[in-house]
Tab-separated table of N, CA, C and O in Angstrom:
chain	number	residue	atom	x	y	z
A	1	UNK	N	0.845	-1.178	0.000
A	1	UNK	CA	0.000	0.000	0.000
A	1	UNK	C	0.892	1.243	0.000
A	1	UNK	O	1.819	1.407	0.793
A	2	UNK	N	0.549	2.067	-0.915
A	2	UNK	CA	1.641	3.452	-1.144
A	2	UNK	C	0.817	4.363	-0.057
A	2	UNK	O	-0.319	4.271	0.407
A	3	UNK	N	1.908	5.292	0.143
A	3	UNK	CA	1.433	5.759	1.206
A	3	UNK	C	1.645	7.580	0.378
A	3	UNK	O	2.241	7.872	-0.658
A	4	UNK	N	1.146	8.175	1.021
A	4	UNK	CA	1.003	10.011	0.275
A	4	UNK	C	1.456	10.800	1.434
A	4	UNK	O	1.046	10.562	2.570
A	5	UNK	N	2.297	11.735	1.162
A	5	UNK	CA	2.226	12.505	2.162
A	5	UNK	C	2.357	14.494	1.578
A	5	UNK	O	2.981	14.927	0.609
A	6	UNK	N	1.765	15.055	2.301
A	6	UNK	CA	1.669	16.676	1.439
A	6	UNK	C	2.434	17.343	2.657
A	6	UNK	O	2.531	17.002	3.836
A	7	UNK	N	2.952	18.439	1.930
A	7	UNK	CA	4.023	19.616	2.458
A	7	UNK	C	4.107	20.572	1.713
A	7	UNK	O	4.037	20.663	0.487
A	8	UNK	N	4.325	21.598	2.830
A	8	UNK	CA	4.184	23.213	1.744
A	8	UNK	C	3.471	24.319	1.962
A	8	UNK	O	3.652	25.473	1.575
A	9	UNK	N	2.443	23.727	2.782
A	9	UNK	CA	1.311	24.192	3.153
A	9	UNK	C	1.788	25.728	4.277
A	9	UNK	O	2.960	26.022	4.508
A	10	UNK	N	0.596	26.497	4.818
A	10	UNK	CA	1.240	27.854	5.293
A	10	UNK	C	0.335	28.586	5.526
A	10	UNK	O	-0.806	28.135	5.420
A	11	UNK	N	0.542	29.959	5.922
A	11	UNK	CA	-0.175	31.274	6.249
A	11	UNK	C	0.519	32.038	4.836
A	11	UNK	O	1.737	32.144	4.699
A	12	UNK	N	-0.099	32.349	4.214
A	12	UNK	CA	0.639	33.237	2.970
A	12	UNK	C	-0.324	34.842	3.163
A	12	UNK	O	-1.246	34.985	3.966
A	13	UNK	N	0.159	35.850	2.261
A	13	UNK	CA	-0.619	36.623	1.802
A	13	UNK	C	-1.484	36.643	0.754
A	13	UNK	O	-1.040	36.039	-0.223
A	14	UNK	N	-2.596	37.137	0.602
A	14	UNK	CA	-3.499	37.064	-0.963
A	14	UNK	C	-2.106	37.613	-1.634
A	14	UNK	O	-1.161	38.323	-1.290
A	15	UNK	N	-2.562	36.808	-2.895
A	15	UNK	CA	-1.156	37.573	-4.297
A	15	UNK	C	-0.166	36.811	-4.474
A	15	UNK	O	0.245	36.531	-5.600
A	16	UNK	N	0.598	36.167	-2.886
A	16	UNK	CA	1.491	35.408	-3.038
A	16	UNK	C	1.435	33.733	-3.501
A	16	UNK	O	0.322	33.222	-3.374
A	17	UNK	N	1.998	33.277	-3.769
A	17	UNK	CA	2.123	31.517	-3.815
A	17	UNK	C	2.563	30.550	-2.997
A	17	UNK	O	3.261	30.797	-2.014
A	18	UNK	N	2.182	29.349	-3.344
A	18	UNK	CA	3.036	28.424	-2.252
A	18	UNK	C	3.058	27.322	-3.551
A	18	UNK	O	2.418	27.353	-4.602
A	19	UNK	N	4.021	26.370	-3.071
A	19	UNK	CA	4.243	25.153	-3.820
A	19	UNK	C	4.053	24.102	-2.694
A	19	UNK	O	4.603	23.929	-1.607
A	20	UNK	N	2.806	23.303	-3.546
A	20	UNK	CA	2.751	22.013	-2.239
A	20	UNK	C	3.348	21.008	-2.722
A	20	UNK	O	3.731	21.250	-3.867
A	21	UNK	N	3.658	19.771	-2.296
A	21	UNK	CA	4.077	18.712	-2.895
A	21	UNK	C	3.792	17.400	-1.825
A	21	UNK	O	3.800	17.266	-0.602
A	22	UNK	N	3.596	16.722	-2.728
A	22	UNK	CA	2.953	15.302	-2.563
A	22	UNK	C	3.610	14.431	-2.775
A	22	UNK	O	3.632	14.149	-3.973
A	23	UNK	N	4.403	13.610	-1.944
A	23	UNK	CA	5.871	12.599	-2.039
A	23	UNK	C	5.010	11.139	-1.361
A	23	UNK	O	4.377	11.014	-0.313
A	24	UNK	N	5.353	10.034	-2.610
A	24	UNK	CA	4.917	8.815	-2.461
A	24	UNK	C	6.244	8.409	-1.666
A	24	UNK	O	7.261	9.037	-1.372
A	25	UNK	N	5.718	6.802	-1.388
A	25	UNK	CA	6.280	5.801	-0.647
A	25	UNK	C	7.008	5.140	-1.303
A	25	UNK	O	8.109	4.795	-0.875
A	26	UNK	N	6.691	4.907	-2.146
A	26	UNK	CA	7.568	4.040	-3.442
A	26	UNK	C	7.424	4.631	-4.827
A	26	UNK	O	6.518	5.421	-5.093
A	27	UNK	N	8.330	4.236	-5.703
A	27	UNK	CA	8.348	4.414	-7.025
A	27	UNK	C	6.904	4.371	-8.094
A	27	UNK	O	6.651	5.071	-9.073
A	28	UNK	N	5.997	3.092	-7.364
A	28	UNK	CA	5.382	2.571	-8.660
A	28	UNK	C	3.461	3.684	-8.858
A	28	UNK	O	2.444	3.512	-9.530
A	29	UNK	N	3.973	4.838	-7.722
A	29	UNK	CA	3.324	5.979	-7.795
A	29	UNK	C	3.218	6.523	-9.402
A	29	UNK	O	2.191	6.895	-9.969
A	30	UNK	N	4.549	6.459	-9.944
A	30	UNK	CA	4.773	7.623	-10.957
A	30	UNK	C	4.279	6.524	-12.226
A	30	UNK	O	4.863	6.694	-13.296
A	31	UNK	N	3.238	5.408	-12.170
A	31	UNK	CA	2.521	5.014	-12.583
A	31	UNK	C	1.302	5.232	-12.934
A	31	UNK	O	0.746	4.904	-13.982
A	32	UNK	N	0.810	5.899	-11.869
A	32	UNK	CA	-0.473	6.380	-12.055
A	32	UNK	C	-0.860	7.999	-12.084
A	32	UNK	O	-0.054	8.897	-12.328
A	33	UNK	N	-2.236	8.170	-11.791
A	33	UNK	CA	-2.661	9.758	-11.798
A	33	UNK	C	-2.462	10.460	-10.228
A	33	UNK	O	-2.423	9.830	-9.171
A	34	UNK	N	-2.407	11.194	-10.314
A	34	UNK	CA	-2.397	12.090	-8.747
A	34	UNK	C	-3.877	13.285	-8.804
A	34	UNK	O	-4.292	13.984	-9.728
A	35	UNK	N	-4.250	13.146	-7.726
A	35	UNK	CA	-5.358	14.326	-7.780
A	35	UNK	C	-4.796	15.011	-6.292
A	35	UNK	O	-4.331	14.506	-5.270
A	36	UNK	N	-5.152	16.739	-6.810
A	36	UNK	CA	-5.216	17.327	-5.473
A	36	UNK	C	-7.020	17.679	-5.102
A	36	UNK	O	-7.996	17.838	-5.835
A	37	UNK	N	-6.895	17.688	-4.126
A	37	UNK	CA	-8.203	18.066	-3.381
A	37	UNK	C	-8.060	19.167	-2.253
A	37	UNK	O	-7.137	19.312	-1.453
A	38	UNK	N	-9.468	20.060	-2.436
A	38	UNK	CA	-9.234	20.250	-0.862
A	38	UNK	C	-10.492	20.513	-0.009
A	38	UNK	O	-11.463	20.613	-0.759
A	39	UNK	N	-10.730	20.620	0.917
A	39	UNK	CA	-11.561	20.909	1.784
A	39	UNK	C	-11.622	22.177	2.716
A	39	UNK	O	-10.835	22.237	3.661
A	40	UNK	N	-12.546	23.216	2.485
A	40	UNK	CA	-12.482	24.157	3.192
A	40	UNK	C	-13.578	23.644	4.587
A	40	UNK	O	-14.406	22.733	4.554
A	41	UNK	N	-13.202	24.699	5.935
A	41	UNK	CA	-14.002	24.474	7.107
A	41	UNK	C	-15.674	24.401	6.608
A	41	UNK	O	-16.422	25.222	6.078
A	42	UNK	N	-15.796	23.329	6.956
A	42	UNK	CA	-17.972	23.316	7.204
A	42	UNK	C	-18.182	23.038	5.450
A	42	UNK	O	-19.365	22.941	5.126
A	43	UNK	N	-17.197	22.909	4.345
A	43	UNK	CA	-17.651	22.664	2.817
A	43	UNK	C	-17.365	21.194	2.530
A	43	UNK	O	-16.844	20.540	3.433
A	44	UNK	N	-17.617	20.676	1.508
A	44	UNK	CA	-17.327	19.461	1.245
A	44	UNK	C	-15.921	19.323	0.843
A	44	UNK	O	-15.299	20.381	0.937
A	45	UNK	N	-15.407	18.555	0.522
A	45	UNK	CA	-14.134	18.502	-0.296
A	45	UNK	C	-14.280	18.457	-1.939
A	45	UNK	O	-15.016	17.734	-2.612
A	46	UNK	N	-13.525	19.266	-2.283
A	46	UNK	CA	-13.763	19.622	-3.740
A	46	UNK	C	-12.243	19.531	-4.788
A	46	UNK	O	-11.138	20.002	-4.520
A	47	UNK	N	-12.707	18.686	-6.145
A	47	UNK	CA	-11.905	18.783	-6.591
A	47	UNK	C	-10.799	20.451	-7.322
A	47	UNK	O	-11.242	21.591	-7.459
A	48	UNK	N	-9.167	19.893	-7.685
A	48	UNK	CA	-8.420	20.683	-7.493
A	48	UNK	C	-8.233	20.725	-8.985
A	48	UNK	O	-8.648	21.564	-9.784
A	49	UNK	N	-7.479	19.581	-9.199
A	49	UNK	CA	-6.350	19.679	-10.261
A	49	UNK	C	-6.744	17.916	-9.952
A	49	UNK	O	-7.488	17.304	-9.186
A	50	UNK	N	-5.571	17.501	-11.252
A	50	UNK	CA	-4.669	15.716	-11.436
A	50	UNK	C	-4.192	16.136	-12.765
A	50	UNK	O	-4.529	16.807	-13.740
A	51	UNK	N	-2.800	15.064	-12.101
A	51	UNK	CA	-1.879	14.361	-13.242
A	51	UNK	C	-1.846	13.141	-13.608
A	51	UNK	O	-1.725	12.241	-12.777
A	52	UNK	N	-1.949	12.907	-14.934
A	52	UNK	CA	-1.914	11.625	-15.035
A	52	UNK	C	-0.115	11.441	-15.152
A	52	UNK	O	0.724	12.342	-15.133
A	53	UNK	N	0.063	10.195	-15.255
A	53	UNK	CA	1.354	9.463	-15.357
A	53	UNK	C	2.252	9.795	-16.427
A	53	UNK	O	3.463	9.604	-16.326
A	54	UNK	N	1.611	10.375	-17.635
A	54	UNK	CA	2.382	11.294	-18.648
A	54	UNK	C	2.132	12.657	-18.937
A	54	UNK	O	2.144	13.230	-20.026
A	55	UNK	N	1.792	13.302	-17.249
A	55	UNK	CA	1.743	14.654	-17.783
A	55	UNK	C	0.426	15.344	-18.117
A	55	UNK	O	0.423	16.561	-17.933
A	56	UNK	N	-0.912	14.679	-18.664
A	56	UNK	CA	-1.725	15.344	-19.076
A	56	UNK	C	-2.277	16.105	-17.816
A	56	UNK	O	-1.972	15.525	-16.774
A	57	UNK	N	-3.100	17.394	-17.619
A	57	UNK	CA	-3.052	17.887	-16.212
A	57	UNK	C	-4.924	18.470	-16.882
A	57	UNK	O	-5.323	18.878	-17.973
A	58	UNK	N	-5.631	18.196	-15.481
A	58	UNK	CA	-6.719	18.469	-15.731
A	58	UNK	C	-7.014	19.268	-14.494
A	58	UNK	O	-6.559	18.799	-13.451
A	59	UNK	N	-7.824	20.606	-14.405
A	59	UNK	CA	-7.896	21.345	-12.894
A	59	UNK	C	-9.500	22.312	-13.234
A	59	UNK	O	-10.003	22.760	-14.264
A	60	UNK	N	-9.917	22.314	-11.728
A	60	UNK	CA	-10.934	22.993	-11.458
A	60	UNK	C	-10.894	24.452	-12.010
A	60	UNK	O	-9.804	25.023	-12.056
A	61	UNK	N	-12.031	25.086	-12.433
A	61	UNK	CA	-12.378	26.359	-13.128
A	61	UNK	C	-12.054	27.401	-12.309
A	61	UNK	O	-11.524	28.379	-12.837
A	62	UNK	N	-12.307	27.404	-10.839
A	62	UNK	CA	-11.653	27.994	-10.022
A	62	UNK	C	-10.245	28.070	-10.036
A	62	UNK	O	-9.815	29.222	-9.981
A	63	UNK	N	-9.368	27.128	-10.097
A	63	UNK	CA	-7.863	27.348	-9.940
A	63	UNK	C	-6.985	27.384	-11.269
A	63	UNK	O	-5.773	27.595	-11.273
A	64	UNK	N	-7.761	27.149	-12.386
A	64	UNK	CA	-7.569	27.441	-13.600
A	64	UNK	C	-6.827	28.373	-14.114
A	64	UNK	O	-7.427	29.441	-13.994
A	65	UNK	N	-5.498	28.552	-14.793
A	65	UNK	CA	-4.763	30.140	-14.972
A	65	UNK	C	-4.066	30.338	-13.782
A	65	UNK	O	-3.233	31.242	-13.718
A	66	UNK	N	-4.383	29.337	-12.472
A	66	UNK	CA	-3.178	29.992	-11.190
A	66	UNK	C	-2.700	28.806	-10.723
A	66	UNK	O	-1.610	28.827	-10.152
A	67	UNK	N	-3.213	27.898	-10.829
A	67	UNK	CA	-2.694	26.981	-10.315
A	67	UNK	C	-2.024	25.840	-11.268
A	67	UNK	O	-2.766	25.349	-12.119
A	68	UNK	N	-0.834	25.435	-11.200
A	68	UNK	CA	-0.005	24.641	-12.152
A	68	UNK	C	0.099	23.038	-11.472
A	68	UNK	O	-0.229	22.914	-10.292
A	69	UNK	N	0.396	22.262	-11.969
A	69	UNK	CA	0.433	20.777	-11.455
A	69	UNK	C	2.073	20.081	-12.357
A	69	UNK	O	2.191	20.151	-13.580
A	70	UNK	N	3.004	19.550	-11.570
A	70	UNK	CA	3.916	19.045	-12.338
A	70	UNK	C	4.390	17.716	-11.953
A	70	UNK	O	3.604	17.555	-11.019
A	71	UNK	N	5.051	16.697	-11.970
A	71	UNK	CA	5.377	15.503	-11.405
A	71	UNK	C	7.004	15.905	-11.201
A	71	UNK	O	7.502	16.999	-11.464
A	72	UNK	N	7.866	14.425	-10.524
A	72	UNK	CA	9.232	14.522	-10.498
A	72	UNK	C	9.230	13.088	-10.163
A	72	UNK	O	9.199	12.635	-9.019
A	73	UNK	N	9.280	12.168	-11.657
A	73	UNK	CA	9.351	10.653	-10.937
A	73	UNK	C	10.392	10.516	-10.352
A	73	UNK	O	10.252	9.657	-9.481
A	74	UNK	N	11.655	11.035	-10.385
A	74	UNK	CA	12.760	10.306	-9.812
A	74	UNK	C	12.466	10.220	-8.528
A	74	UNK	O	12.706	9.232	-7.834
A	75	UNK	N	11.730	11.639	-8.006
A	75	UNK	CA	11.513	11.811	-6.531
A	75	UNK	C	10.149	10.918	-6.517
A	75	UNK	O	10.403	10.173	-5.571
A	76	UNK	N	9.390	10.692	-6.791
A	76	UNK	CA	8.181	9.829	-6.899
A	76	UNK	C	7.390	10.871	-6.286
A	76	UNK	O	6.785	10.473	-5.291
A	77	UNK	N	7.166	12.400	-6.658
A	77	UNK	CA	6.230	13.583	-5.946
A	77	UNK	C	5.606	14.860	-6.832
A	77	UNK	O	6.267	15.740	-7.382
A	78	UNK	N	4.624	14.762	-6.821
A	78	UNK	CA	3.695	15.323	-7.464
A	78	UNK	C	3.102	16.957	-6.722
A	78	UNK	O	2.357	17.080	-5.749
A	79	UNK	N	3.713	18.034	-7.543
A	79	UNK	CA	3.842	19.541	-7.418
A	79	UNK	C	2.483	20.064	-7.738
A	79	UNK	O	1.859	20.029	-8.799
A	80	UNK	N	2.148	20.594	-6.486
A	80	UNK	CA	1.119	21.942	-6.925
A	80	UNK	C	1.697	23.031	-6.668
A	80	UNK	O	2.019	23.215	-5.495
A	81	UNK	N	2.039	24.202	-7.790
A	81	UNK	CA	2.421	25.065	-7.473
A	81	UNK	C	1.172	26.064	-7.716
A	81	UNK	O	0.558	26.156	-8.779
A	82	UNK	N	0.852	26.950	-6.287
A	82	UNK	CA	-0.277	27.816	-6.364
A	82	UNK	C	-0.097	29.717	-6.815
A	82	UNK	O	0.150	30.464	-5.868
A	83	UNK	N	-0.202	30.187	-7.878
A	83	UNK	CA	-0.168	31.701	-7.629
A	83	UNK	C	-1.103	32.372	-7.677
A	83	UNK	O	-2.228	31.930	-7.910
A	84	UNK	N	-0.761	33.922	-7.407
A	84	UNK	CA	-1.967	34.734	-7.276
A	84	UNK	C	-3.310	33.908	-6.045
A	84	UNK	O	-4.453	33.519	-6.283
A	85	UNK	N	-2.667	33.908	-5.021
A	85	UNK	CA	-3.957	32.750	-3.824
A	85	UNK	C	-4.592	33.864	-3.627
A	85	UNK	O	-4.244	35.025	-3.842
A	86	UNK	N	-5.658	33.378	-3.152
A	86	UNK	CA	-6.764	34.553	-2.714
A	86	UNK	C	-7.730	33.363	-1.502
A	86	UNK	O	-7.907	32.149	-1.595
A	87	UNK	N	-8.174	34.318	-0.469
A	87	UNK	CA	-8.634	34.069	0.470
A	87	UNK	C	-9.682	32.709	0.432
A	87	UNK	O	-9.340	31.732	1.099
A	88	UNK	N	-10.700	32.664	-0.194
A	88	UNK	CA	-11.297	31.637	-1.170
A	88	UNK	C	-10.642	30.228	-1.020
A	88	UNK	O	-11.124	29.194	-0.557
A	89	UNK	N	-8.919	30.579	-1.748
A	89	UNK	CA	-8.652	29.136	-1.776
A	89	UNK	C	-7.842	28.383	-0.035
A	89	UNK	O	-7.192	27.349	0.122
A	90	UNK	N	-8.197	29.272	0.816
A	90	UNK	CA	-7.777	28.743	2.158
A	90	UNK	C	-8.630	27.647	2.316
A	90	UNK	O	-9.840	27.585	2.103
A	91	UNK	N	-7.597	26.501	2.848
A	91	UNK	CA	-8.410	24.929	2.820
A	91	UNK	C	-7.536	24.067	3.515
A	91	UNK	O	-6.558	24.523	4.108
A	92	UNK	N	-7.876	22.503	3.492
A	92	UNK	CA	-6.541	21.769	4.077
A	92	UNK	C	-6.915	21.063	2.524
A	92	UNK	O	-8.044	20.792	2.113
A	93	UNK	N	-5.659	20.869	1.839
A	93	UNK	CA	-4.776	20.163	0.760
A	93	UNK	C	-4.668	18.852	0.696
A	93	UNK	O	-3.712	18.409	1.332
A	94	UNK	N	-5.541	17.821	-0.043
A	94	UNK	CA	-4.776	16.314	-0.143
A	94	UNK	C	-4.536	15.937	-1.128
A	94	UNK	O	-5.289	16.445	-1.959
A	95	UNK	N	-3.808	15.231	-1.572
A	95	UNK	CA	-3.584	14.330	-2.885
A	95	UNK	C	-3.838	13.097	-2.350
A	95	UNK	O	-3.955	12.954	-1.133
A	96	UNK	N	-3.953	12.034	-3.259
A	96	UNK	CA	-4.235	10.915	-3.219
A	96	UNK	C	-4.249	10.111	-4.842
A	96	UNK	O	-4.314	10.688	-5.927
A	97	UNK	N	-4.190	9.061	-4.665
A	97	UNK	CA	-3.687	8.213	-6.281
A	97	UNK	C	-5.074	7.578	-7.067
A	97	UNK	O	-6.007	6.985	-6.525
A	98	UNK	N	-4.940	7.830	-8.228
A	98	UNK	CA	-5.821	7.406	-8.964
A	98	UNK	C	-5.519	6.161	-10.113
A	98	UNK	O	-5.582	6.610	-11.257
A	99	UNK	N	-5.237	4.838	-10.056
A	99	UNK	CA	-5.154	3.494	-10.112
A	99	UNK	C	-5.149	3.430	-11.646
A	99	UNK	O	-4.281	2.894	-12.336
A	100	UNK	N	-6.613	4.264	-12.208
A	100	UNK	CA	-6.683	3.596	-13.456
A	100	UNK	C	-6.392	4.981	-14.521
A	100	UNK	O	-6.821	5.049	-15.672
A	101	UNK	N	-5.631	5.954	-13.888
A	101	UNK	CA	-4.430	6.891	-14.755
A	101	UNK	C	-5.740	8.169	-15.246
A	101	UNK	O	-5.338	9.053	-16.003
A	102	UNK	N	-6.569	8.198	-15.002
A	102	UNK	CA	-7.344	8.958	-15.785
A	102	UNK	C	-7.127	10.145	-15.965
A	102	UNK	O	-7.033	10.838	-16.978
A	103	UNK	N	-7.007	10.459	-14.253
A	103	UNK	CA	-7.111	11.901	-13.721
A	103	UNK	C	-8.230	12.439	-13.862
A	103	UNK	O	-8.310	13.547	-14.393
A	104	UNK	N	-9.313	11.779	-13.424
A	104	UNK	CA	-10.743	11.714	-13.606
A	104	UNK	C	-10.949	13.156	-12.369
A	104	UNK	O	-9.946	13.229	-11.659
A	105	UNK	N	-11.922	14.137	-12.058
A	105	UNK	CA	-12.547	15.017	-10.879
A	105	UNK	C	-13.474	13.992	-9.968
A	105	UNK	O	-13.827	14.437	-8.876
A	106	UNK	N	-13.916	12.602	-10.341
A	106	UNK	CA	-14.621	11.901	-9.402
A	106	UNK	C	-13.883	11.198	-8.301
A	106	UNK	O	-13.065	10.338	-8.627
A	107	UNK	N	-14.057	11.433	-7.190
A	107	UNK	CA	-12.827	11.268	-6.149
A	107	UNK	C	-12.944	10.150	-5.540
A	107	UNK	O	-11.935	9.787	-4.936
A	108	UNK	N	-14.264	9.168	-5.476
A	108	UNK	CA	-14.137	7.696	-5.479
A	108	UNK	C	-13.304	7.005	-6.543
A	108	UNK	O	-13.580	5.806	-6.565
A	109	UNK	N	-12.555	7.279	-7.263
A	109	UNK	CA	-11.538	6.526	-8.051
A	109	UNK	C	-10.652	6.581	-7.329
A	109	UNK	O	-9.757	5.874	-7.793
A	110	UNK	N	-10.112	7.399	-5.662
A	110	UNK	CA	-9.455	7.922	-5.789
A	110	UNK	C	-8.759	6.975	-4.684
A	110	UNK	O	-9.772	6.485	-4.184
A	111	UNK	N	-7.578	6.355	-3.922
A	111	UNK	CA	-7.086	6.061	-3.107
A	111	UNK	C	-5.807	6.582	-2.614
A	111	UNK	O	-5.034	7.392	-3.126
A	112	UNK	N	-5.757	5.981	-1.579
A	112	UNK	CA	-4.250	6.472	-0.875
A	112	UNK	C	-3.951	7.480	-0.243
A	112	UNK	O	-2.831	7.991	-0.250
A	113	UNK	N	-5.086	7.951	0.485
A	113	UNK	CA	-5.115	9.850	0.298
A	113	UNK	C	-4.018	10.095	1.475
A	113	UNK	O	-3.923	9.271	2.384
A	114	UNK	N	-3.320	11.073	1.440
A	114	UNK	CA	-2.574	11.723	2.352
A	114	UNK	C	-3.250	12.363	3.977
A	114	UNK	O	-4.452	12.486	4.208
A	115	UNK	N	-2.200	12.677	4.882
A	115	UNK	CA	-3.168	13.409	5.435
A	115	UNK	C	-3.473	14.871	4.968
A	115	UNK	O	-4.256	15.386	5.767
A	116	UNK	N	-3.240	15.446	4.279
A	116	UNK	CA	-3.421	17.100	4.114
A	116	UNK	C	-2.494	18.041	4.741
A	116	UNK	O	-1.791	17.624	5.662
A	117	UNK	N	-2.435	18.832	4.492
A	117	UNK	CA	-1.912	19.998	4.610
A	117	UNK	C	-2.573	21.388	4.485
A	117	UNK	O	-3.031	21.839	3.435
A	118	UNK	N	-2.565	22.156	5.956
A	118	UNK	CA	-3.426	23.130	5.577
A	118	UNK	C	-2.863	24.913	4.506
A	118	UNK	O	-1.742	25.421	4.465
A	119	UNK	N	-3.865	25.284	3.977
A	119	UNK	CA	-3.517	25.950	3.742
A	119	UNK	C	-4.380	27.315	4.038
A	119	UNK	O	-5.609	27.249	4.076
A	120	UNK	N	-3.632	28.654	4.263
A	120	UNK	CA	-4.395	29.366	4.810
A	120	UNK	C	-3.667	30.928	4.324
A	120	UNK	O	-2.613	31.485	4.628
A	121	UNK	N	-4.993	31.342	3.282
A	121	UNK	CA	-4.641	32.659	2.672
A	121	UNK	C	-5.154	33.982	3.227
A	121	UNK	O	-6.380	34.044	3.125
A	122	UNK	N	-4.571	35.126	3.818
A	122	UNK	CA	-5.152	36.475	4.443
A	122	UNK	C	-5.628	37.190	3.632
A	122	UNK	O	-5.018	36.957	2.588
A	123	UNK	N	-6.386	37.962	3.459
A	123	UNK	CA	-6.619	39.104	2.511
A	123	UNK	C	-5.566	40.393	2.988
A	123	UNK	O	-5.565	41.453	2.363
């Protein structure tokens, strides 16, 4: 069982960025898709972004234009880099693996999830 773990996370200012990253347990991660998620206080958890295993990158309309997604198989860890944050996207952060590569937004495909990482933007 691969295991996920997220880092990066912070108190930022609106405007500024953070880069999160999502570092597997083993190699045979950079096999499959990665999704980020997140969950704001009292909302559901909502999709972010995913990568599939070659790169194709699919992301929510909201984070669309600011938010970038990249892999690093050697490291077996999967990059969200966030700019321009705005208060809105304050949340706690998970990734978790998606098996059959899609990089599908339906998050029952989804296993392995990390614990999160919060993130938290000021105006």
């Amino acid at each position: 069982q691969v295991h996920l773990v997220e880092s990066g996370g912070g108190l930022v200012q609106a405007g500024t960025s953070l880069r999160l990253s999502c570092t597997a347990s083993e190699r045979t991660f950079n096999n499959y898709a990665v999704g980020w998620f997140r969950q704001a206080a009292g909302e559901e958890r909502e999709f972010v972004g995913a990568i599939t295993s070659s790169g194709s990158t699919l992301y929510a309309e909201s984070v669309k234009g600011r938010f970038t997604l990249a892999r690093d198989n050697a490291k077996a860890t999967v990059y969200l880099q966030m700019d321009s944050l705005k208060p809105e996207d304050t949340a706690v952060y998970s990734c978790a693996r998606d098996v059959t590569d899609l990089g599908t937004t339906y998050q029952a495909i989804y296993d392995s999830w990390g614990p999160g990482t919060q993130v938290i933007v000021s105006s």
